[in-house]
Amino acid sequence: EHAALTERLLALDRLAQARADALATARQHHAAELAHTQADAAERVTHAERRAAADMDRERQARARAEQLARDARTEFDLTLADERTRAQAQFVSQVQAFSRLEARALALQERLDRVEAERLRVKLKERKASTVTSRTRGATR
């Protein structure tokens, strides 16, 4: 009976050792899988970080291009506005000069008209005097 119990104890010991070995193997296998899963997760995180950094870089570049386009558009607008102002000022100066010439011509015409009117009045006055003298002379001869 002792031999049977010893044999049974040895069998149970072998079984416990086999299970311990299987458990150790399973733990090693699980640890390897866990390490592999962690490595995959770390790789996915690294890949996601790289994608996020690339996206942020593209966004920064797009924002910089948009800002440059806005600055270029503003510069072009400012140049166009300056050109328009220059043209408007030149046109204004030209119109002022034309107005001055017209005003001078109108003044000259008014002076000429005044001289003509004065001459017409002198002639009319002369004619009246002549008419009065003629009337007096006729009245004196009667």
Coordinates of N, CA, C and O in Angstrom, one line a residue:
E1 N 0.8 -1.2 0.0 CA 0.0 0.0 0.0 C 0.9 1.3 0.0 O 0.5 2.2 -0.6
H2 N 2.0 1.1 0.7 CA 2.9 2.2 0.8 C 3.5 2.5 -0.6 O 3.7 3.6 -1.0
A3 N 3.8 1.4 -1.3 CA 4.4 1.5 -2.6 C 3.4 2.1 -3.6 O 3.7 3.0 -4.4
A4 N 2.1 1.8 -3.4 CA 1.1 2.3 -4.3 C 0.9 3.8 -4.0 O 0.8 4.6 -4.9
L5 N 1.0 4.1 -2.7 CA 0.8 5.6 -2.4 C 2.1 6.3 -2.8 O 1.9 7.5 -3.4
T6 N 3.2 5.8 -2.7 CA 4.4 6.4 -3.2 C 4.3 6.6 -4.7 O 4.7 7.7 -5.3
E7 N 3.9 5.5 -5.4 CA 3.7 5.6 -6.8 C 2.7 6.7 -7.2 O 2.9 7.5 -8.1
R8 N 1.6 6.7 -6.4 CA 0.6 7.7 -6.7 C 1.1 9.1 -6.4 O 0.9 10.0 -7.2
L9 N 1.9 9.3 -5.4 CA 2.5 10.5 -5.0 C 3.4 11.0 -6.1 O 3.4 12.2 -6.5
L10 N 4.2 10.1 -6.6 CA 5.1 10.4 -7.7 C 4.4 10.8 -8.9 O 4.8 11.7 -9.7
A11 N 3.3 10.1 -9.2 CA 2.5 10.4 -10.4 C 1.8 11.8 -10.2 O 1.8 12.6 -11.2
L12 N 1.4 12.1 -9.0 CA 0.8 13.4 -8.8 C 1.9 14.5 -8.9 O 1.7 15.6 -9.4
D13 N 3.1 14.1 -8.4 CA 4.2 15.1 -8.5 C 4.6 15.3 -9.9 O 4.8 16.5 -10.3
R14 N 4.6 14.3 -10.7 CA 4.9 14.4 -12.2 C 3.8 15.3 -12.8 O 4.0 16.1 -13.6
L15 N 2.6 15.0 -12.4 CA 1.4 15.8 -13.0 C 1.5 17.2 -12.6 O 1.3 18.1 -13.4
A16 N 1.9 17.5 -11.3 CA 2.0 18.9 -10.9 C 3.1 19.6 -11.6 O 3.0 20.7 -12.0
Q17 N 4.2 18.8 -11.8 CA 5.4 19.3 -12.5 C 5.0 19.6 -14.0 O 5.3 20.7 -14.5
A18 N 4.3 18.7 -14.6 CA 3.8 18.9 -16.0 C 2.9 20.2 -16.1 O 3.0 21.0 -17.0
R19 N 2.0 20.3 -15.1 CA 1.1 21.4 -15.1 C 1.9 22.7 -14.8 O 1.6 23.7 -15.4
A20 N 2.9 22.6 -13.9 CA 3.7 23.8 -13.7 C 4.5 24.2 -14.9 O 4.6 25.4 -15.2
D21 N 5.0 23.2 -15.6 CA 5.8 23.4 -16.9 C 4.8 24.0 -17.9 O 5.2 25.0 -18.6
A22 N 3.6 23.5 -18.0 CA 2.6 24.0 -19.0 C 2.2 25.4 -18.6 O 2.1 26.3 -19.5
L23 N 2.1 25.7 -17.3 CA 1.7 27.0 -16.8 C 2.9 28.0 -17.1 O 2.6 29.1 -17.6
A24 N 4.1 27.6 -16.9 CA 5.2 28.4 -17.2 C 5.3 28.7 -18.7 O 5.6 29.8 -19.1
T25 N 5.1 27.6 -19.5 CA 5.1 27.8 -21.0 C 4.0 28.8 -21.4 O 4.1 29.7 -22.2
A26 N 2.8 28.6 -20.8 CA 1.6 29.4 -21.1 C 2.0 30.9 -20.7 O 1.6 31.8 -21.4
R27 N 2.6 31.0 -19.5 CA 2.9 32.4 -19.1 C 4.0 33.0 -20.0 O 3.9 34.2 -20.3
Q28 N 4.9 32.2 -20.4 CA 5.9 32.7 -21.4 C 5.3 33.1 -22.7 O 5.6 34.1 -23.3
H29 N 4.4 32.2 -23.2 CA 3.7 32.5 -24.4 C 2.8 33.7 -24.3 O 2.8 34.6 -25.1
H30 N 2.1 33.8 -23.1 CA 1.3 35.0 -22.9 C 2.1 36.3 -22.8 O 1.8 37.3 -23.3
A31 N 3.3 36.2 -22.1 CA 4.2 37.3 -22.0 C 4.7 37.7 -23.4 O 4.8 38.9 -23.7
A32 N 5.0 36.7 -24.2 CA 5.5 37.0 -25.6 C 4.3 37.7 -26.4 O 4.6 38.7 -27.1
E33 N 3.1 37.2 -26.3 CA 2.0 37.8 -27.0 C 1.7 39.2 -26.4 O 1.4 40.1 -27.2
L34 N 1.8 39.4 -25.1 CA 1.6 40.7 -24.5 C 2.7 41.7 -25.0 O 2.4 42.8 -25.4
A35 N 3.9 41.2 -25.1 CA 5.0 42.1 -25.6 C 4.8 42.4 -27.0 O 5.0 43.6 -27.4
H36 N 4.3 41.4 -27.8 CA 4.0 41.7 -29.2 C 2.9 42.7 -29.4 O 2.9 43.6 -30.2
T37 N 1.8 42.5 -28.6 CA 0.7 43.4 -28.6 C 1.1 44.8 -28.2 O 0.7 45.8 -28.8
Q38 N 1.9 44.9 -27.1 CA 2.4 46.2 -26.7 C 3.3 46.8 -27.8 O 3.2 48.1 -28.0
A39 N 4.1 46.1 -28.5 CA 4.9 46.6 -29.5 C 4.0 47.1 -30.7 O 4.3 48.1 -31.3
D40 N 3.0 46.3 -31.0 CA 2.1 46.7 -32.1 C 1.3 48.0 -31.7 O 1.2 48.9 -32.5
A41 N 0.9 48.1 -30.4 CA 0.2 49.3 -29.9 C 1.2 50.5 -30.0 O 0.8 51.6 -30.4
A42 N 2.4 50.2 -29.5 CA 3.4 51.3 -29.6 C 3.7 51.8 -31.0 O 3.8 53.0 -31.3
E43 N 3.7 50.8 -31.9 CA 3.9 51.1 -33.3 C 2.7 51.9 -33.9 O 2.9 52.9 -34.6
R44 N 1.5 51.5 -33.5 CA 0.3 52.2 -33.9 C 0.3 53.6 -33.4 O -0.1 54.6 -34.1
V45 N 0.7 53.8 -32.1 CA 0.7 55.1 -31.5 C 1.8 56.0 -32.2 O 1.5 57.1 -32.5
T46 N 2.9 55.4 -32.5 CA 4.0 56.1 -33.2 C 3.5 56.5 -34.6 O 3.7 57.7 -35.0
H47 N 2.9 55.6 -35.2 CA 2.3 55.9 -36.6 C 1.3 57.0 -36.5 O 1.3 57.9 -37.3
A48 N 0.4 56.9 -35.5 CA -0.6 57.9 -35.3 C 0.0 59.3 -35.0 O -0.5 60.3 -35.5
E49 N 1.0 59.3 -34.2 CA 1.7 60.5 -33.9 C 2.4 61.1 -35.1 O 2.3 62.3 -35.3
R50 N 3.0 60.3 -35.9 CA 3.6 60.8 -37.1 C 2.5 61.3 -38.1 O 2.8 62.4 -38.7
R51 N 1.4 60.6 -38.2 CA 0.3 61.1 -39.1 C -0.2 62.5 -38.5 O -0.4 63.4 -39.3
A52 N -0.4 62.6 -37.2 CA -0.8 63.8 -36.6 C 0.2 64.9 -36.9 O -0.2 66.1 -37.2
A53 N 1.5 64.6 -36.7 CA 2.5 65.6 -36.9 C 2.5 66.0 -38.4 O 2.6 67.2 -38.7
A54 N 2.4 65.1 -39.3 CA 2.3 65.4 -40.7 C 1.1 66.2 -41.1 O 1.2 67.2 -41.8
D55 N -0.1 65.9 -40.5 CA -1.3 66.7 -40.7 C -1.1 68.1 -40.2 O -1.5 69.0 -40.8
M56 N -0.5 68.2 -39.0 CA -0.3 69.6 -38.4 C 0.7 70.3 -39.3 O 0.5 71.5 -39.5
D57 N 1.7 69.7 -39.8 CA 2.6 70.3 -40.7 C 2.0 70.8 -42.0 O 2.2 71.9 -42.5
R58 N 1.1 69.9 -42.6 CA 0.4 70.3 -43.8 C -0.5 71.4 -43.5 O -0.7 72.4 -44.3
E59 N -1.2 71.4 -42.3 CA -2.1 72.5 -42.0 C -1.3 73.8 -41.8 O -1.8 74.9 -42.2
R60 N -0.2 73.7 -41.1 CA 0.7 74.9 -40.9 C 1.1 75.5 -42.3 O 1.1 76.7 -42.5
Q61 N 1.5 74.6 -43.2 CA 1.9 75.0 -44.5 C 0.8 75.6 -45.3 O 0.9 76.6 -45.9
A62 N -0.4 75.0 -45.2 CA -1.6 75.6 -45.9 C -1.9 76.9 -45.3 O -2.3 77.8 -46.0
R63 N -1.8 77.1 -44.0 CA -2.1 78.3 -43.3 C -1.1 79.4 -43.8 O -1.5 80.5 -44.1
A64 N 0.2 79.0 -43.8 CA 1.2 79.9 -44.3 C 1.0 80.3 -45.7 O 1.1 81.5 -46.1
R65 N 0.6 79.4 -46.6 CA 0.3 79.7 -48.0 C -0.9 80.6 -48.1 O -0.9 81.6 -48.8
A66 N -2.0 80.4 -47.3 CA -3.1 81.2 -47.3 C -2.8 82.6 -46.8 O -3.2 83.6 -47.4
E67 N -1.9 82.7 -45.8 CA -1.5 84.0 -45.3 C -0.7 84.8 -46.3 O -0.9 86.0 -46.5
Q68 N 0.2 84.0 -47.0 CA 1.0 84.6 -48.1 C 0.1 85.1 -49.2 O 0.3 86.2 -49.8
L69 N -0.9 84.3 -49.6 CA -1.9 84.7 -50.6 C -2.6 86.0 -50.2 O -2.8 86.9 -51.0
A70 N -3.0 86.0 -48.9 CA -3.7 87.2 -48.4 C -2.8 88.4 -48.5 O -3.2 89.5 -48.9
R71 N -1.5 88.2 -48.1 CA -0.6 89.4 -48.1 C -0.4 89.8 -49.6 O -0.4 91.0 -49.9
D72 N -0.2 88.8 -50.5 CA -0.1 89.2 -51.9 C -1.3 89.9 -52.5 O -1.1 90.9 -53.2
A73 N -2.5 89.4 -52.1 CA -3.7 90.1 -52.6 C -3.8 91.5 -52.0 O -4.2 92.4 -52.7
R74 N -3.4 91.6 -50.7 CA -3.5 93.0 -50.1 C -2.5 93.9 -50.8 O -2.8 95.1 -51.1
T75 N -1.3 93.4 -51.1 CA -0.3 94.2 -51.8 C -0.8 94.6 -53.2 O -0.6 95.8 -53.6
E76 N -1.3 93.6 -53.9 CA -1.9 93.9 -55.2 C -3.0 95.0 -55.1 O -3.1 95.9 -55.9
F77 N -3.9 94.8 -54.1 CA -4.9 95.8 -53.9 C -4.4 97.2 -53.6 O -4.9 98.1 -54.2
D78 N -3.4 97.2 -52.7 CA -2.8 98.5 -52.4 C -2.1 99.1 -53.6 O -2.3 100.4 -53.8
L79 N -1.5 98.3 -54.5 CA -0.9 98.9 -55.7 C -1.9 99.4 -56.6 O -1.8 100.5 -57.2
T80 N -3.0 98.6 -56.8 CA -4.1 99.0 -57.7 C -4.7 100.3 -57.2 O -5.0 101.2 -57.9
L81 N -4.9 100.3 -55.9 CA -5.5 101.5 -55.3 C -4.6 102.7 -55.5 O -5.1 103.8 -55.8
A82 N -3.3 102.6 -55.3 CA -2.4 103.7 -55.5 C -2.4 104.1 -56.9 O -2.4 105.3 -57.2
D83 N -2.5 103.2 -57.9 CA -2.6 103.5 -59.3 C -3.8 104.3 -59.6 O -3.8 105.3 -60.3
E84 N -5.0 103.8 -59.0 CA -6.2 104.5 -59.2 C -6.2 105.9 -58.6 O -6.7 106.9 -59.2
R85 N -5.6 106.1 -57.4 CA -5.4 107.4 -56.8 C -4.6 108.3 -57.7 O -4.9 109.5 -57.9
T86 N -3.5 107.8 -58.2 CA -2.6 108.6 -59.1 C -3.4 109.0 -60.3 O -3.3 110.2 -60.7
R87 N -4.1 108.1 -60.9 CA -4.9 108.4 -62.1 C -6.0 109.5 -61.8 O -6.2 110.4 -62.5
A88 N -6.6 109.3 -60.6 CA -7.7 110.2 -60.2 C -7.1 111.6 -60.0 O -7.7 112.6 -60.4
Q89 N -5.9 111.6 -59.3 CA -5.3 112.9 -59.1 C -4.9 113.6 -60.4 O -5.1 114.8 -60.5
A90 N -4.3 112.8 -61.3 CA -3.9 113.4 -62.6 C -5.2 113.9 -63.3 O -5.1 115.0 -63.9
Q91 N -6.2 113.1 -63.3 CA -7.5 113.6 -63.9 C -8.0 114.8 -63.3 O -8.4 115.8 -64.0
F92 N -7.9 114.9 -62.0 CA -8.4 116.1 -61.2 C -7.6 117.3 -61.6 O -8.1 118.4 -61.9
V93 N -6.2 117.1 -61.7 CA -5.3 118.2 -62.1 C -5.7 118.7 -63.5 O -5.8 119.9 -63.8
S94 N -5.9 117.7 -64.4 CA -6.2 118.0 -65.8 C -7.5 118.8 -65.8 O -7.7 119.7 -66.6
Q95 N -8.5 118.3 -65.1 CA -9.8 119.0 -65.1 C -9.7 120.4 -64.5 O -10.3 121.4 -65.0
V96 N -8.9 120.6 -63.4 CA -8.7 121.9 -62.8 C -8.0 122.8 -63.9 O -8.4 124.0 -64.0
Q97 N -7.0 122.3 -64.6 CA -6.4 123.1 -65.6 C -7.4 123.5 -66.7 O -7.4 124.6 -67.2
A98 N -8.2 122.5 -67.2 CA -9.2 122.8 -68.2 C -10.2 123.8 -67.7 O -10.5 124.7 -68.5
F99 N -10.6 123.7 -66.5 CA -11.5 124.7 -65.9 C -10.9 126.0 -65.9 O -11.5 127.0 -66.2
S100 N -9.6 126.1 -65.5 CA -8.9 127.4 -65.4 C -8.8 128.0 -66.8 O -9.0 129.2 -67.0
R101 N -8.5 127.2 -67.8 CA -8.5 127.7 -69.2 C -9.9 128.2 -69.6 O -10.0 129.3 -70.2
L102 N -10.9 127.4 -69.3 CA -12.3 127.9 -69.6 C -12.7 129.1 -68.9 O -13.3 130.0 -69.5
E103 N -12.2 129.2 -67.6 CA -12.5 130.4 -66.8 C -11.8 131.6 -67.4 O -12.4 132.7 -67.6
A104 N -10.6 131.4 -67.8 CA -9.8 132.5 -68.4 C -10.5 132.9 -69.8 O -10.6 134.1 -70.1
R105 N -10.9 132.0 -70.5 CA -11.5 132.3 -71.8 C -12.9 133.0 -71.6 O -13.2 134.0 -72.3
A106 N -13.6 132.5 -70.6 CA -14.9 133.2 -70.2 C -14.7 134.6 -69.8 O -15.4 135.5 -70.2
L107 N -13.6 134.8 -69.0 CA -13.3 136.2 -68.6 C -12.9 137.0 -69.8 O -13.3 138.2 -69.9
A108 N -12.1 136.5 -70.7 CA -11.7 137.2 -71.9 C -12.9 137.6 -72.7 O -13.0 138.7 -73.2
L109 N -13.8 136.6 -72.8 CA -15.0 136.8 -73.6 C -15.9 137.9 -72.9 O -16.5 138.7 -73.6
Q110 N -16.0 137.8 -71.6 CA -16.8 138.8 -70.9 C -16.2 140.2 -71.1 O -16.9 141.2 -71.3
E111 N -14.9 140.3 -71.0 CA -14.2 141.6 -71.2 C -14.5 142.1 -72.7 O -14.8 143.3 -72.9
R112 N -14.4 141.2 -73.6 CA -14.7 141.6 -75.0 C -16.1 142.0 -75.2 O -16.4 143.0 -75.8
L113 N -17.0 141.3 -74.5 CA -18.5 141.6 -74.5 C -18.7 143.0 -73.9 O -19.4 143.8 -74.4
D114 N -18.0 143.2 -72.8 CA -18.1 144.5 -72.1 C -17.6 145.6 -73.0 O -18.2 146.7 -73.1
R115 N -16.5 145.4 -73.7 CA -16.0 146.4 -74.7 C -16.9 146.7 -75.8 O -17.2 147.8 -76.2
V116 N -17.5 145.6 -76.3 CA -18.4 145.7 -77.4 C -19.7 146.5 -77.0 O -20.2 147.4 -77.7
E117 N -20.1 146.1 -75.8 CA -21.3 146.8 -75.2 C -21.0 148.3 -75.0 O -21.8 149.1 -75.3
A118 N -19.8 148.6 -74.4 CA -19.4 150.0 -74.2 C -19.3 150.7 -75.6 O -19.8 151.8 -75.7
E119 N -18.8 150.1 -76.5 CA -18.7 150.7 -77.9 C -20.1 150.9 -78.4 O -20.4 151.9 -79.0
R120 N -21.0 149.9 -78.3 CA -22.3 150.1 -78.8 C -23.0 151.2 -78.1 O -23.7 152.0 -78.7
L121 N -22.8 151.4 -76.8 CA -23.4 152.5 -76.0 C -22.8 153.8 -76.5 O -23.6 154.8 -76.6
R122 N -21.5 153.9 -76.8 CA -20.9 155.1 -77.3 C -21.5 155.5 -78.6 O -21.8 156.6 -78.9
V123 N -21.6 154.4 -79.5 CA -22.2 154.7 -80.8 C -23.6 155.2 -80.6 O -24.0 156.2 -81.3
K124 N -24.4 154.6 -79.8 CA -25.8 155.0 -79.6 C -25.8 156.4 -79.0 O -26.6 157.2 -79.4
L125 N -24.9 156.7 -78.1 CA -24.9 158.0 -77.5 C -24.5 159.1 -78.6 O -25.1 160.2 -78.6
K126 N -23.5 158.7 -79.4 CA -23.1 159.6 -80.4 C -24.2 159.8 -81.4 O -24.5 161.0 -81.9
E127 N -25.0 158.8 -81.7 CA -26.1 158.9 -82.6 C -27.2 159.8 -82.0 O -27.8 160.7 -82.7
R128 N -27.4 159.7 -80.7 CA -28.4 160.6 -80.1 C -28.0 162.0 -80.1 O -28.8 162.9 -80.3
K129 N -26.7 162.2 -79.8 CA -26.1 163.6 -79.9 C -26.3 164.1 -81.3 O -26.7 165.3 -81.4
A130 N -26.0 163.3 -82.2 CA -26.1 163.8 -83.6 C -27.5 164.1 -84.0 O -27.8 165.1 -84.6
S131 N -28.4 163.2 -83.5 CA -29.8 163.4 -83.7 C -30.3 164.7 -83.0 O -31.1 165.4 -83.6
T132 N -29.8 164.9 -81.8 CA -30.2 166.1 -81.1 C -29.7 167.3 -81.8 O -30.4 168.4 -81.9
V133 N -28.5 167.3 -82.2 CA -27.9 168.4 -82.9 C -28.7 168.7 -84.2 O -29.0 169.8 -84.5
T134 N -29.0 167.6 -84.9 CA -29.7 167.8 -86.2 C -31.1 168.4 -85.9 O -31.6 169.3 -86.6
S135 N -31.7 167.9 -84.8 CA -33.1 168.4 -84.5 C -33.0 169.9 -84.1 O -33.8 170.7 -84.4
R136 N -32.0 170.3 -83.4 CA -31.8 171.7 -83.0 C -31.5 172.6 -84.2 O -32.0 173.7 -84.3
T137 N -30.7 172.0 -85.1 CA -30.3 172.8 -86.3 C -31.6 172.9 -87.1 O -31.8 174.0 -87.6
R138 N -32.4 172.0 -87.2 CA -33.6 172.1 -88.0 C -34.6 173.1 -87.3 O -35.3 173.9 -88.0
G139 N -34.6 173.0 -86.0 CA -35.5 173.9 -85.3 C -35.0 175.3 -85.4 O -35.8 176.3 -85.4
A140 N -33.8 175.5 -85.5 CA -33.2 176.9 -85.5 C -33.5 177.4 -86.9 O -33.6 178.6 -87.1
T141 N -33.5 176.7 -87.9 CA -33.6 177.1 -89.3 C -35.1 177.4 -89.6 O -35.5 178.1 -90.5
R142 N -36.0 177.1 -88.9 CA -37.4 177.3 -89.1 C -37.8 178.6 -88.7 O -38.0 179.5 -88.3

